[in-house]
XYZ file of C-alpha atoms in Angstrom:
396
model
C 102.760 114.937 111.932
C 103.203 114.410 108.199
C 106.692 114.044 106.795
C 108.255 116.934 104.924
C 108.020 117.129 101.130
C 111.800 116.701 100.967
C 111.636 113.464 102.983
C 108.834 112.144 100.784
C 110.821 112.941 97.650
C 113.835 111.149 99.119
C 111.661 108.164 100.063
C 110.205 107.869 96.571
C 113.673 108.085 95.057
C 114.901 105.268 97.282
C 111.893 103.106 96.410
C 112.580 103.482 92.718
C 115.905 101.709 93.313
C 114.910 99.390 96.186
C 111.144 98.898 96.025
C 109.036 97.332 98.740
C 108.745 93.583 99.056
C 105.472 93.251 100.921
C 105.034 89.977 102.786
C 101.261 89.732 102.848
C 98.323 91.044 100.810
C 94.860 89.461 100.893
C 93.611 90.731 97.534
C 92.733 87.183 96.312
C 90.405 86.592 99.268
C 88.814 90.020 98.804
C 88.166 89.138 95.152
C 86.532 85.874 96.234
C 84.349 87.615 98.817
C 83.369 90.622 96.723
C 83.009 89.324 93.153
C 83.447 85.528 93.256
C 86.755 85.878 91.337
C 85.219 87.905 88.483
C 88.390 89.854 87.734
C 86.588 92.058 85.251
C 84.226 93.239 87.983
C 87.225 94.440 90.028
C 89.636 95.439 87.298
C 92.738 96.398 89.272
C 94.186 98.136 86.226
C 92.082 101.082 87.421
C 91.411 102.747 90.756
C 89.481 100.393 93.043
C 89.668 102.696 96.035
C 85.985 102.360 96.886
C 86.323 98.590 97.166
C 89.936 97.550 97.725
C 93.206 98.692 99.264
C 95.058 97.333 96.236
C 95.199 98.103 92.540
C 98.008 98.469 90.037
C 98.169 102.283 89.938
C 98.412 102.472 93.733
C 100.989 99.676 93.880
C 103.084 101.772 91.511
C 102.495 104.922 93.551
C 103.520 103.047 96.689
C 106.798 101.821 95.240
C 105.972 98.116 95.493
C 108.378 95.886 93.601
C 107.366 92.471 94.896
C 104.237 91.148 96.537
C 103.529 87.925 98.353
C 99.866 87.413 97.511
C 98.187 85.514 100.310
C 96.267 82.430 99.156
C 94.400 82.445 102.453
C 91.217 80.527 103.149
C 89.259 80.505 106.380
C 90.158 77.703 108.745
C 86.507 76.807 109.342
C 85.901 75.944 105.683
C 85.188 72.220 105.214
C 86.899 72.308 101.800
C 90.087 74.205 102.635
C 92.302 72.436 100.081
C 90.157 73.098 96.965
C 89.481 76.617 98.242
C 93.239 77.183 98.475
C 93.616 75.919 94.905
C 91.015 78.477 93.830
C 93.057 81.194 95.526
C 96.180 80.047 93.681
C 94.194 80.083 90.448
C 93.119 83.660 91.193
C 96.743 84.810 91.539
C 97.703 82.940 88.375
C 94.901 84.631 86.449
C 95.871 88.062 87.796
C 99.426 87.556 86.532
C 98.127 86.367 83.162
C 95.688 89.296 82.936
C 98.312 91.977 83.631
C 101.596 90.661 82.151
C 103.022 94.124 81.606
C 102.685 94.906 85.319
C 102.958 91.586 87.188
C 105.725 89.009 86.791
C 105.456 85.454 88.155
C 108.199 84.799 90.701
C 109.295 81.576 92.377
C 112.867 82.416 93.353
C 115.063 85.254 94.555
C 116.501 85.436 91.040
C 112.962 85.850 89.658
C 112.415 88.757 92.047
C 115.545 90.495 90.790
C 114.592 89.824 87.166
C 111.154 91.345 87.744
C 112.741 94.427 89.300
C 115.062 94.772 86.317
C 112.083 94.546 83.944
C 110.095 97.160 85.853
C 107.371 94.707 86.848
C 106.032 93.675 90.251
C 107.301 90.231 91.255
C 104.276 88.160 92.262
C 104.802 85.372 94.771
C 102.330 83.354 96.839
C 102.032 82.464 100.503
C 99.499 80.080 102.058
C 98.073 81.429 105.302
C 97.441 78.550 107.659
C 98.454 74.906 107.900
C 94.809 73.891 107.539
C 95.411 74.385 103.807
C 97.398 71.115 103.661
C 94.844 69.003 105.612
C 97.576 67.163 107.557
C 99.171 65.946 104.308
C 102.802 66.388 103.326
C 101.808 65.389 99.793
C 99.435 68.338 99.695
C 102.225 70.566 101.027
C 104.431 69.453 98.143
C 101.549 70.062 95.750
C 101.196 73.660 96.933
C 104.924 74.185 96.468
C 104.708 72.749 92.933
C 101.948 75.275 92.184
C 104.159 78.161 93.277
C 103.465 78.684 96.980
C 106.689 79.899 98.585
C 105.691 80.282 102.220
C 103.151 78.743 104.535
C 101.971 80.304 107.771
C 101.823 77.344 110.143
C 98.459 78.401 111.599
C 95.883 81.105 111.128
C 93.606 82.166 113.983
C 92.772 78.586 115.001
C 95.001 75.702 116.017
C 95.746 72.963 113.537
C 96.212 69.385 114.706
C 99.983 69.819 114.820
C 100.552 73.465 115.841
C 99.143 76.020 118.256
C 97.819 79.387 117.102
C 98.364 82.662 118.948
C 94.616 83.202 119.239
C 93.321 79.757 120.242
C 93.507 77.700 123.423
C 96.860 75.861 123.617
C 96.594 72.213 122.675
C 99.876 70.953 121.221
C 102.130 73.039 123.449
C 103.781 74.450 120.299
C 104.579 71.944 117.544
C 103.849 68.224 117.675
C 106.214 65.655 116.167
C 104.274 65.915 112.895
C 104.503 69.707 113.089
C 108.274 69.478 113.308
C 108.205 67.172 110.277
C 106.141 69.772 108.390
C 108.858 72.339 109.131
C 111.602 69.974 107.968
C 109.751 69.158 104.763
C 109.232 72.862 104.090
C 112.999 73.313 104.502
C 113.629 70.471 102.033
C 111.291 72.044 99.489
C 112.486 75.625 99.874
C 109.164 76.856 101.249
C 109.600 79.544 103.891
C 108.242 78.778 107.358
C 105.989 81.721 108.272
C 105.422 82.252 112.005
C 102.848 85.038 111.899
C 99.655 83.999 113.708
C 101.309 81.186 115.661
C 101.654 80.924 119.437
C 104.962 81.966 120.971
C 105.546 78.304 121.901
C 105.125 77.388 118.230
C 107.554 80.137 117.205
C 110.206 78.750 119.538
C 109.622 75.132 118.497
C 109.813 76.072 114.820
C 113.087 77.937 115.353
C 114.425 74.836 117.098
C 113.303 72.566 114.246
C 114.202 74.615 111.176
C 117.478 74.546 109.285
C 116.439 77.450 107.036
C 115.536 81.089 107.772
C 111.973 81.714 108.934
C 109.795 84.729 108.297
C 107.006 86.570 110.025
C 105.063 87.715 106.977
C 102.940 90.259 108.876
C 103.680 90.680 112.589
C 104.841 93.462 114.874
C 106.527 93.755 118.284
C 104.791 92.490 121.421
C 106.911 94.752 123.630
C 105.379 97.779 121.874
C 101.799 96.461 121.645
C 100.854 93.529 123.850
C 98.837 91.404 121.436
C 99.386 87.619 121.086
C 99.752 88.041 117.313
C 102.960 89.998 117.874
C 106.512 88.730 118.360
C 108.069 88.534 121.843
C 111.545 89.974 122.224
C 113.147 86.612 123.017
C 111.988 85.369 119.603
C 113.157 88.527 117.822
C 116.545 87.999 119.480
C 116.839 84.603 117.769
C 116.433 85.919 114.224
C 120.099 86.846 113.663
C 121.272 83.291 114.377
C 118.461 81.879 112.236
C 118.925 84.368 109.387
C 115.208 85.057 109.135
C 113.151 88.227 109.164
C 110.129 89.874 110.784
C 107.909 91.896 108.438
C 106.096 94.602 110.376
C 102.359 94.783 109.826
C 100.136 97.855 109.687
C 96.933 96.433 111.213
C 95.849 98.920 113.920
C 94.599 96.209 116.284
C 98.119 94.703 116.288
C 100.157 97.910 116.544
C 98.180 100.263 118.842
C 97.151 99.114 122.330
C 94.006 101.255 122.395
C 92.980 99.647 119.117
C 93.472 96.181 120.627
C 90.862 96.963 123.255
C 88.497 98.621 120.770
C 88.793 95.684 118.380
C 87.816 93.182 121.063
C 84.563 95.100 121.510
C 84.041 95.414 117.736
C 84.597 91.670 117.252
C 82.008 90.912 119.930
C 79.612 93.185 118.042
C 80.198 91.295 114.779
C 79.478 87.972 116.481
C 76.330 89.431 118.017
C 75.143 90.093 114.446
C 75.882 86.492 113.449
C 78.960 87.439 111.403
C 82.543 86.203 111.426
C 84.744 88.813 113.051
C 86.937 89.010 109.910
C 83.992 89.483 107.537
C 84.830 92.179 104.947
C 81.740 91.786 102.770
C 79.440 94.777 102.279
C 77.209 93.500 105.076
C 80.168 93.020 107.379
C 81.587 96.455 106.624
C 78.174 98.026 107.260
C 78.129 96.486 110.729
C 81.697 97.728 111.300
C 80.801 101.264 110.218
C 77.712 101.409 112.426
C 79.758 100.257 115.429
C 82.414 102.841 114.680
C 79.836 105.627 114.514
C 78.759 104.753 118.049
C 82.302 104.081 119.291
C 84.984 106.048 117.396
C 87.976 103.828 116.867
C 91.461 104.758 118.084
C 93.600 105.821 115.144
C 97.025 104.357 114.448
C 99.438 106.410 112.374
C 102.636 106.025 110.376
C 104.488 106.904 113.565
C 102.814 104.001 115.384
C 104.236 101.541 112.849
C 107.634 103.239 112.889
C 107.762 102.776 116.668
C 107.540 99.024 116.118
C 110.286 99.088 113.515
C 112.549 101.103 115.804
C 112.107 98.519 118.537
C 112.457 95.515 116.237
C 115.634 97.004 114.779
C 117.086 97.434 118.266
C 116.316 93.824 119.220
C 116.760 91.849 115.969
C 118.974 94.132 113.893
C 118.422 95.809 110.547
C 119.280 92.666 108.558
C 116.169 90.931 109.872
C 113.330 93.361 109.171
C 110.784 93.779 106.403
C 107.261 94.993 105.675
C 103.979 93.038 105.508
C 101.062 95.429 105.386
C 98.132 92.942 105.353
C 96.204 95.130 102.920
C 92.749 93.867 101.920
C 92.907 91.567 104.939
C 91.949 94.229 107.468
C 88.964 96.504 107.800
C 91.025 99.454 109.029
C 94.446 100.895 108.322
C 96.634 103.569 109.946
C 96.399 107.186 108.874
C 99.007 107.705 106.179
C 99.039 103.996 105.350
C 95.489 103.890 104.075
C 96.256 101.641 101.108
C 99.180 100.287 99.100
C 100.140 103.765 97.917
C 101.233 104.701 101.442
C 104.637 103.012 101.786
C 106.588 106.214 100.938
C 105.058 107.824 104.025
C 106.596 105.136 106.230
C 109.994 105.379 104.540
C 109.921 109.183 104.891
C 109.115 108.833 108.611
C 112.062 106.476 109.073
C 114.362 108.833 107.180
C 113.367 111.592 109.557
C 114.158 109.263 112.477
C 117.697 108.865 111.175
C 117.484 105.561 109.306
C 120.138 105.473 106.594
C 119.488 104.718 102.951
C 121.464 101.428 103.106
C 119.375 100.355 106.096
C 116.138 101.246 104.322
C 117.238 99.326 101.233
C 117.548 96.248 103.455
C 114.120 96.866 104.977
C 112.317 97.303 101.676
C 114.045 94.909 99.275
C 117.323 93.268 100.155
C 116.407 91.304 103.290
C 113.409 89.605 101.696
C 115.362 88.602 98.597
C 118.238 87.296 100.720
C 115.946 85.195 102.928
C 114.203 83.490 100.016
C 117.568 82.816 98.393
C 118.910 81.321 101.612
C 115.891 78.992 101.837
C 116.621 77.885 98.266
C 120.239 77.120 99.215
C 119.118 74.944 102.142
C 116.627 73.146 99.903
C 119.283 72.283 97.310
C 121.446 70.696 99.995
C 118.599 68.796 101.613
C 117.056 67.492 98.411
C 120.421 66.033 97.500
C 120.726 64.402 100.925
C 117.286 62.919 101.565
C 114.019 62.034 99.805
C 110.578 63.497 100.396
C 109.095 62.585 103.757
C 106.418 59.879 103.760
C 105.415 60.582 107.384
C 101.770 60.979 108.340
C 100.217 62.628 111.352
C 99.024 59.214 112.497
C 102.523 57.734 112.325
C 104.136 60.558 114.308
C 101.425 61.853 116.652
C 99.448 58.631 117.054
C-alpha cells in the first residue's frame, strides 16, 4: 500500500534538512558497460530513465545529499587495478562535469560543507579487495586518489579473505587480511563488510580499531541470503560504532526473489553471460526469462521490514541506506530508481519512526562513522608508520 500524501510531504521535508547518504551506487560501472565512459552519451544532467537508475534530476527528487560512488570492477578481470583507476577517473570526471550539482568529498567535514552548499557530496568506495592486487601500496594509492571505503571481497574470495558467495578458503581473514584491515584503519579508509562471509565479518570486527560499515547489506534473519548480515554481527555494531546500510536489491531482501534469482542466474550462464551482466544483451536475456517466469516483487514495505529488524538488533545509531542502484537489474516497487527514497522514509514514518531517528538513518550516522574513522587514523598515523608487510611475508 502506498504511503499517504501527508507522509510523503513530511518525508520530503525531512530530506531537505537531512538528505540521504547512500552507501553504494554503481553508476560508474554502468557508464563503462553502456558507453565506454562517454559521459556525453549518458548525460546525467537529463533524464536517463530508459538506461540508468541514476541521474541528477532524480537524485534531487530522491533527496540524496551524499553518494558513495562505487568504483567496482569485476573480480575476474586480469587488469583489476588499472580498471579500478578508470572507475576513479570516471567519478572525477563526473564531478568536474557537474560542479554545480556534485561536490568532491573526502571527509565528514566535506560532506557537511556540500550539504550547506546545496550540492551532492561525492565520495568513492572500492568494491572488492581484488582491486589492490595483494598490495598495501596499492591500497594507499587508492586512498590517495580519494577512495574512502573498500569492500574486502566481492562475489569471489580474494587470497586473504572469504566472500559470502564463494567456497570458504581462508576461514575468514588470513594474517595478511588482518593487516589490510589495520592499514585501512591507519589511513582512515572504512572497512566495508558487504559481500564478505560471516566468518570474515567476525574476523574484521576482531581486527579493526575503527568503525566498520556494510555499504549495501540487509538482515539475514529476515531474508536468508549469505549476502545479508547475521544477527550476532549486527549485535556487535554498537560496541564497534559502525553501521549497516540496508540495500534494496530484491534478491537480497525477499526470500521468493532469492529462489527466483538462482534460476535466473542459471539461465544467464546457459546463454554464456555473466550473471551480473547489465548490457543490452544481458538485459534482453533477463527480460525474456522474466516473461516466462514472472519475478516475485519486493516493495518498500519489504525493505522497511529489514530496517525494523536491524533497528531492534543493532539500534538506530547504526543504520543507513545503500540502495545499489545501477548495480542490479531489478528494484522494489516504489524504489524503482534514486528518486524513490521519500517513499521509504514515508513508510517508516507511518510505522512510527521519529524524525530524529530518521535523521540518523539518512544523514547523521554516515557522517559520524566517517568522522570516527578519521579520528582513529589521526591517532594511528602519529603512532606508527605505513605497513611494509606483504602477503608472502604474513601468509607464506
